[in-house]
Short mmCIF file of C-alpha atoms in Angstrom, two decimals:
data_model
loop_
_atom_site.label_atom_id
_atom_site.label_comp_id
_atom_site.label_asym_id
_atom_site.label_seq_id
_atom_site.Cartn_x
_atom_site.Cartn_y
_atom_site.Cartn_z
CA MET A 9 59.43 18.98 -54.61
CA GLU A 10 60.75 16.56 -51.98
CA ILE A 11 62.80 17.43 -48.92
CA ARG A 12 65.50 14.94 -49.93
CA GLN A 13 65.93 16.88 -53.19
CA VAL A 14 66.34 20.09 -51.20
CA ARG A 15 68.88 18.51 -48.87
CA CYS A 16 70.89 17.15 -51.80
CA PHE A 17 70.88 20.63 -53.38
CA LEU A 18 72.08 22.23 -50.12
CA ALA A 19 74.89 19.69 -49.67
CA VAL A 20 76.21 20.23 -53.23
CA ALA A 21 75.81 24.02 -52.96
CA GLU A 22 77.80 24.15 -49.70
CA LEU A 23 80.51 21.64 -50.65
CA ARG A 24 80.70 22.46 -54.39
CA HIS A 25 81.29 18.78 -55.03
CA PHE A 26 78.88 15.93 -55.80
CA GLY A 27 81.11 13.21 -54.33
CA ARG A 28 81.69 14.95 -51.01
CA ALA A 29 77.97 15.82 -50.83
CA ALA A 30 77.15 12.13 -51.26
CA GLU A 31 79.55 11.22 -48.42
CA GLN A 32 77.97 13.82 -46.15
CA LEU A 33 74.49 12.49 -46.92
CA HIS A 34 75.61 8.84 -46.64
CA ILE A 35 74.31 7.95 -50.10
CA VAL A 36 75.99 7.15 -53.41
CA GLN A 37 76.96 9.92 -55.83
CA PRO A 38 74.58 8.84 -58.65
CA ALA A 39 71.67 9.23 -56.23
CA VAL A 40 72.70 12.83 -55.52
CA SER A 41 72.95 13.61 -59.24
CA GLN A 42 69.53 12.03 -59.83
CA GLN A 43 67.86 14.11 -57.09
CA ILE A 44 69.42 17.32 -58.42
CA ARG A 45 68.23 16.54 -61.98
CA ARG A 46 64.68 15.89 -60.73
CA LEU A 47 64.71 19.15 -58.77
CA GLU A 48 65.94 21.11 -61.82
CA LEU A 49 63.23 19.54 -63.98
CA GLU A 50 60.55 20.45 -61.46
CA LEU A 51 61.82 24.03 -61.14
CA GLY A 52 62.35 24.33 -64.89
CA THR A 53 65.85 25.74 -64.60
CA GLN A 54 69.46 24.68 -64.14
CA LEU A 55 70.82 25.13 -60.65
CA PHE A 56 74.50 24.24 -61.14
CA HIS A 57 77.21 24.81 -63.74
CA ARG A 58 79.07 21.49 -63.89
CA THR A 59 82.53 20.87 -65.34
CA THR A 60 84.96 18.01 -64.83
CA ARG A 61 86.69 20.02 -62.11
CA THR A 62 84.20 22.49 -60.64
CA VAL A 63 80.60 22.83 -59.54
CA GLU A 64 79.18 26.37 -59.29
CA LEU A 65 75.72 27.75 -58.66
CA THR A 66 73.91 29.32 -61.55
CA PRO A 67 72.13 32.67 -60.95
CA ALA A 68 68.93 30.65 -60.45
CA GLY A 69 70.76 28.41 -58.01
CA VAL A 70 71.92 31.42 -55.99
CA VAL A 71 68.31 32.65 -55.74
CA PHE A 72 67.01 29.20 -54.77
CA LEU A 73 69.72 28.66 -52.13
CA ASP A 74 68.14 30.98 -49.56
CA HIS A 75 64.70 29.42 -50.11
CA ALA A 76 66.17 25.91 -49.79
CA ARG A 77 67.73 26.81 -46.46
CA GLN A 78 64.41 28.13 -45.19
CA ILE A 79 62.64 24.97 -46.36
CA ALA A 80 65.12 22.69 -44.61
CA ALA A 81 65.05 24.77 -41.43
CA ALA A 82 61.24 24.71 -41.36
CA VAL A 83 61.22 20.93 -41.76
CA ASP A 84 63.78 20.58 -38.95
CA ARG A 85 61.71 22.80 -36.66
CA GLY A 86 58.64 20.73 -37.41
CA GLY A 87 60.54 17.55 -36.58
CA GLN A 88 61.73 19.00 -33.27
CA ALA A 89 58.19 20.09 -32.40
CA MET A 90 56.88 16.59 -33.07
CA LEU A 91 59.71 15.12 -30.98
CA GLN A 92 58.62 17.29 -28.06
CA VAL A 93 55.05 16.07 -28.54
CA ARG A 94 56.22 12.45 -28.44
CA LEU A 95 58.35 13.09 -25.38
CA ALA A 96 55.44 14.80 -23.65
CA ASN A 97 53.48 11.59 -24.09
CA SER A 98 56.24 9.27 -22.95
CA THR A 99 58.57 9.29 -19.94
CA LEU A 100 60.03 11.70 -17.41
CA ARG A 101 63.17 10.21 -15.84
CA VAL A 102 63.66 11.49 -12.29
CA GLY A 103 66.89 10.99 -10.37
CA THR A 104 66.28 10.17 -6.72
CA GLY A 105 67.91 8.79 -3.58
CA SER A 106 66.71 7.33 -0.28
CA GLY A 107 64.82 8.65 2.73
CA LEU A 108 61.56 9.87 1.19
CA GLY A 109 59.53 6.90 2.39
CA ASP A 110 55.99 6.76 1.06
CA LEU A 111 55.99 10.49 0.21
CA LEU A 112 57.40 9.60 -3.20
CA GLY A 113 54.46 7.27 -3.79
CA LEU A 114 52.08 10.16 -3.11
CA VAL A 115 54.02 12.33 -5.56
CA LEU A 116 53.68 9.66 -8.25
CA GLU A 117 49.96 9.34 -7.59
CA GLU A 118 49.50 13.10 -7.92
CA SER A 119 51.59 13.17 -11.10
CA ALA A 120 49.46 10.40 -12.61
CA ARG A 121 46.31 12.33 -11.73
CA ARG A 122 47.63 15.45 -13.45
CA ARG A 123 49.23 13.72 -16.44
CA PRO A 124 47.95 10.18 -16.98
CA ASP A 125 49.76 10.08 -20.35
CA LEU A 126 53.18 10.61 -18.74
CA THR A 127 55.23 7.78 -17.23
CA ILE A 128 57.56 8.69 -14.34
CA ASP A 129 60.74 6.60 -14.32
CA LEU A 130 62.64 6.77 -11.00
CA VAL A 131 66.42 6.37 -11.29
CA ARG A 132 68.36 5.75 -8.03
CA LEU A 133 71.75 7.52 -8.24
CA PRO A 134 74.20 9.34 -5.94
CA GLU A 135 73.38 13.03 -5.82
CA GLN A 136 76.31 14.30 -7.91
CA GLN A 137 75.54 11.73 -10.60
CA ARG A 138 71.93 12.93 -10.63
CA LEU A 139 73.04 16.49 -11.30
CA ARG A 140 75.56 15.43 -13.92
CA GLN A 141 73.06 13.28 -15.82
CA LEU A 142 70.48 16.05 -15.58
CA ALA A 143 72.94 18.51 -17.14
CA GLU A 144 73.68 15.95 -19.88
CA GLY A 145 69.98 15.56 -20.68
CA LYS A 146 69.82 11.95 -19.46
CA LEU A 147 67.38 12.89 -16.68
CA GLY A 148 64.36 15.17 -16.80
CA ALA A 149 64.48 16.15 -13.09
CA ALA A 150 66.52 15.38 -9.97
CA ILE A 151 65.55 15.24 -6.30
CA VAL A 152 68.42 16.62 -4.23
CA ARG A 153 69.17 17.64 -0.67
CA GLY A 154 71.58 20.24 0.62
CA ALA A 155 73.53 22.78 -1.43
CA VAL A 156 73.71 22.11 -5.16
CA GLU A 157 75.19 25.39 -6.46
CA PRO A 158 76.45 26.23 -8.96
CA LEU A 159 74.01 24.66 -11.40
CA SER A 160 74.56 24.20 -15.10
CA GLU A 161 73.00 26.78 -17.38
CA GLY A 162 69.33 26.13 -18.05
CA LEU A 163 68.68 24.42 -14.70
CA GLU A 164 66.92 25.79 -11.63
CA ARG A 165 66.67 24.63 -8.01
CA ILE A 166 63.22 24.67 -6.38
CA PRO A 167 62.93 23.88 -2.63
CA VAL A 168 59.91 21.66 -1.99
CA LEU A 169 60.34 20.33 1.56
CA SER A 170 62.15 21.24 4.78
CA GLU A 171 62.40 18.45 7.35
CA ALA A 172 63.53 18.15 10.97
CA LEU A 173 65.41 14.86 11.32
CA ILE A 174 64.32 12.07 13.65
CA ALA A 175 66.51 10.14 16.10
CA ALA A 176 66.10 6.44 16.88
CA LEU A 177 67.30 5.69 20.42
CA PRO A 178 66.74 3.13 23.20
CA THR A 179 63.41 3.49 24.96
CA THR A 180 65.29 3.57 28.28
CA TYR A 181 66.67 7.02 27.36
CA THR A 182 63.29 8.73 27.05
CA THR A 183 59.68 8.49 28.23
CA PRO A 184 56.48 7.70 26.31
CA ARG A 185 55.15 11.22 26.83
CA ARG A 186 58.13 12.98 25.30
CA ARG A 187 57.99 13.94 21.62
CA ASN A 188 61.48 15.43 21.34
CA ILE A 189 65.05 14.68 22.37
CA ARG A 190 67.76 17.29 22.92
CA LEU A 191 70.81 16.96 20.70
CA ASP A 192 73.01 17.51 23.77
CA ASP A 193 71.46 14.43 25.41
CA LEU A 194 72.00 12.35 22.29
CA ALA A 195 75.62 13.45 21.95
CA ALA A 196 76.41 11.71 25.23
CA MET A 197 76.00 8.39 23.36
CA PRO A 198 77.89 7.20 20.27
CA ALA A 199 76.02 7.70 17.00
CA ARG A 200 75.63 5.03 14.33
CA LEU A 201 76.09 7.07 11.15
CA PRO A 202 76.85 6.23 7.52
CA GLU A 203 80.19 7.25 6.05
CA ARG A 204 80.15 10.89 4.95
CA ASP A 205 80.50 10.00 1.25
CA GLN A 206 77.46 7.67 1.50
CA ASN A 207 75.09 10.33 2.83
CA PRO A 208 76.98 13.66 3.03
CA VAL A 209 73.87 15.83 3.46
CA LEU A 210 72.56 13.98 6.54
CA VAL A 211 75.99 13.67 8.17
CA ASN A 212 76.95 17.29 7.45
CA ALA A 213 73.65 18.60 8.84
CA LEU A 214 74.12 16.65 12.06
CA MET A 215 77.77 17.66 12.47
CA ALA A 216 76.93 21.32 11.90
CA ALA A 217 74.21 21.18 14.55
CA CYS A 218 76.65 19.61 17.01
CA GLN A 219 79.19 22.34 16.34
CA ARG A 220 76.56 24.96 17.20
CA ILE A 221 76.25 23.52 20.71
CA GLY A 222 79.95 22.80 21.08
CA ARG A 223 79.65 19.01 21.06
CA THR A 224 81.66 16.42 19.13
CA LEU A 225 79.98 13.18 18.12
CA ARG A 226 81.60 9.81 18.67
CA CYS A 227 80.63 7.73 15.63
CA ILE A 228 80.47 3.96 15.28
CA PRO A 229 79.63 1.82 12.20
CA ALA A 230 76.08 2.14 10.94
CA GLY A 231 75.07 -1.05 9.09
CA THR A 232 71.62 -1.72 7.66
CA ASP A 233 68.54 -0.12 9.19
CA GLU A 234 67.42 -3.42 10.72
CA ASP A 235 70.86 -4.17 12.16
CA MET A 236 71.21 -0.68 13.63
CA LEU A 237 67.83 -0.77 15.33
CA ALA A 238 68.53 -4.21 16.79
CA LEU A 239 71.89 -3.04 18.17
CA ILE A 240 70.41 0.19 19.54
CA ALA A 241 67.63 -1.72 21.29
CA THR A 242 69.77 -4.46 22.85
CA GLY A 243 73.43 -3.41 22.76
CA PRO A 244 75.46 -0.74 24.55
CA PRO A 245 73.80 2.74 24.40
CA SER A 246 73.81 4.25 20.90
CA TRP A 247 71.49 6.03 18.49
CA THR A 248 71.06 6.96 14.84
CA ILE A 249 69.15 9.50 12.77
CA PHE A 250 66.71 9.30 9.85
CA TYR A 251 64.77 11.49 7.49
CA PRO A 252 61.18 11.78 8.84
CA HIS A 253 59.46 9.80 6.09
CA LYS A 254 61.98 6.96 6.45
CA ALA A 255 61.59 7.03 10.25
CA GLU A 256 57.83 6.80 9.90
CA LEU A 257 58.10 3.71 7.71
CA LEU A 258 60.44 2.05 10.20
CA ALA A 259 58.23 2.99 13.14
CA ARG A 260 55.26 1.24 11.53
CA GLN A 261 57.21 -2.00 11.89
CA SER A 262 57.19 -1.43 15.70
CA PRO A 263 60.84 -2.31 16.36
CA ARG A 264 61.06 -3.50 19.97
CA GLY A 265 63.01 -1.31 22.37
CA ILE A 266 63.25 1.65 19.98
CA ALA A 267 61.90 5.17 20.47
CA PHE A 268 61.68 7.67 17.62
CA ARG A 269 62.02 11.32 18.65
CA ARG A 270 62.44 14.60 16.81
CA VAL A 271 65.83 16.20 17.51
CA VAL A 272 65.67 19.66 19.07
CA ALA A 273 67.89 22.27 20.72
CA PRO A 274 68.91 22.75 18.00
CA PRO A 275 66.75 20.95 15.45
CA VAL A 276 68.63 19.20 12.66
CA THR A 277 66.93 20.21 9.42
CA VAL A 278 67.48 19.30 5.78
CA THR A 279 65.88 20.89 2.72
CA THR A 280 64.79 18.76 -0.22
CA SER A 281 64.73 20.44 -3.63
CA LEU A 282 63.97 19.61 -7.21
CA VAL A 283 66.47 20.60 -9.88
CA ILE A 284 64.73 20.88 -13.23
CA PRO A 285 65.30 22.35 -16.70
CA THR A 286 63.78 25.82 -16.86
CA ASP A 287 61.96 25.01 -20.11
CA SER A 288 60.48 21.59 -19.19
CA HIS A 289 56.70 21.58 -18.74
CA ASP A 290 56.83 17.95 -17.55
CA ALA A 291 59.37 18.75 -14.83
CA GLN A 292 57.35 21.79 -13.74
CA MET A 293 54.26 19.58 -13.47
CA PHE A 294 56.26 17.09 -11.35
CA THR A 295 57.34 19.95 -9.08
CA GLU A 296 53.75 21.03 -8.51
CA ALA A 297 52.73 17.42 -7.86
CA PHE A 298 55.55 17.16 -5.29
CA ARG A 299 54.34 20.30 -3.50
CA THR A 300 50.77 19.01 -3.47
CA ALA A 301 51.88 15.70 -1.96
CA VAL A 302 53.90 17.50 0.73
CA ASN A 303 50.86 19.60 1.65
CA ALA A 304 48.71 16.48 1.77
CA VAL A 305 51.06 14.77 4.20
CA GLY A 306 50.99 17.85 6.43
CA GLU A 307 53.46 19.70 8.52
CA ARG A 308 56.11 17.37 9.93
CA GLY A 309 56.83 19.69 12.83
CA HIS A 310 54.33 17.78 15.03
CA TRP A 311 55.89 14.37 14.60
CA PHE A 312 54.40 11.36 16.32
CA THR A 313 55.83 9.79 19.45
CA HIS A 314 56.57 6.12 18.91
CA GLU A 315 58.25 3.43 20.96
CA THR A 316 57.78 -0.30 21.57
#
């Protein structure tokens, strides 16, 4: 007995018509009739009463129908199980954005150590597109910041990192021994910030912190990182803000005239989370790798003092 014979039998039994069964199966009608005849010969009994106008199950056909459904379902389950095996040995597509610096490299290294057979494919997308593609099954996990509720059914949000943001300001507005800068002091200068729709989480976190101390920021165009730092160092007083891992990467380049300081009183913090399918072992592994990388980097509360 072949599975194609069983599927032909099921199509004819459900549609009561050989022609329509052939259309459903995308084969020609004589092929359906041939598979049914072979199945009847193998079973040693007639499965259908055929007339020029009707097709009906025989008593033997009625008995075999339930078994045929079980056979087809078992084959489908086996195919799905093998698909999961293939996927487990292929690729996990992770939606991501900017600001993680070399932390993401550490996460990938840890993932490769845990699952050398799994390829991680990073997909740069705006946050809402990440969540939408994750819900559609086009991504296997998404790195997000800020509030992401409500989530689609079958997804969960797992916080993996809480960060205090870092300001870049002129060296003339601080001293080499200081590690922090008060938000009230920064608010006296205009801030170079991206448009809210370009980085809503960072901008919203900063605005909320300013509201808590009763200050209103005066914002001016941001530009690229390099342009902003050059203007902050040499132009009229201004400042900007970065995620810690991005600030650390920029600080390694020793931009002249720039000091990097953690913002305090109040601190401006952002939480990074992973949104993953609840039933994905690959995504759960990636989450654990992310946590391990964060622990390896260490607590960002004691951020370095840097200026040139």
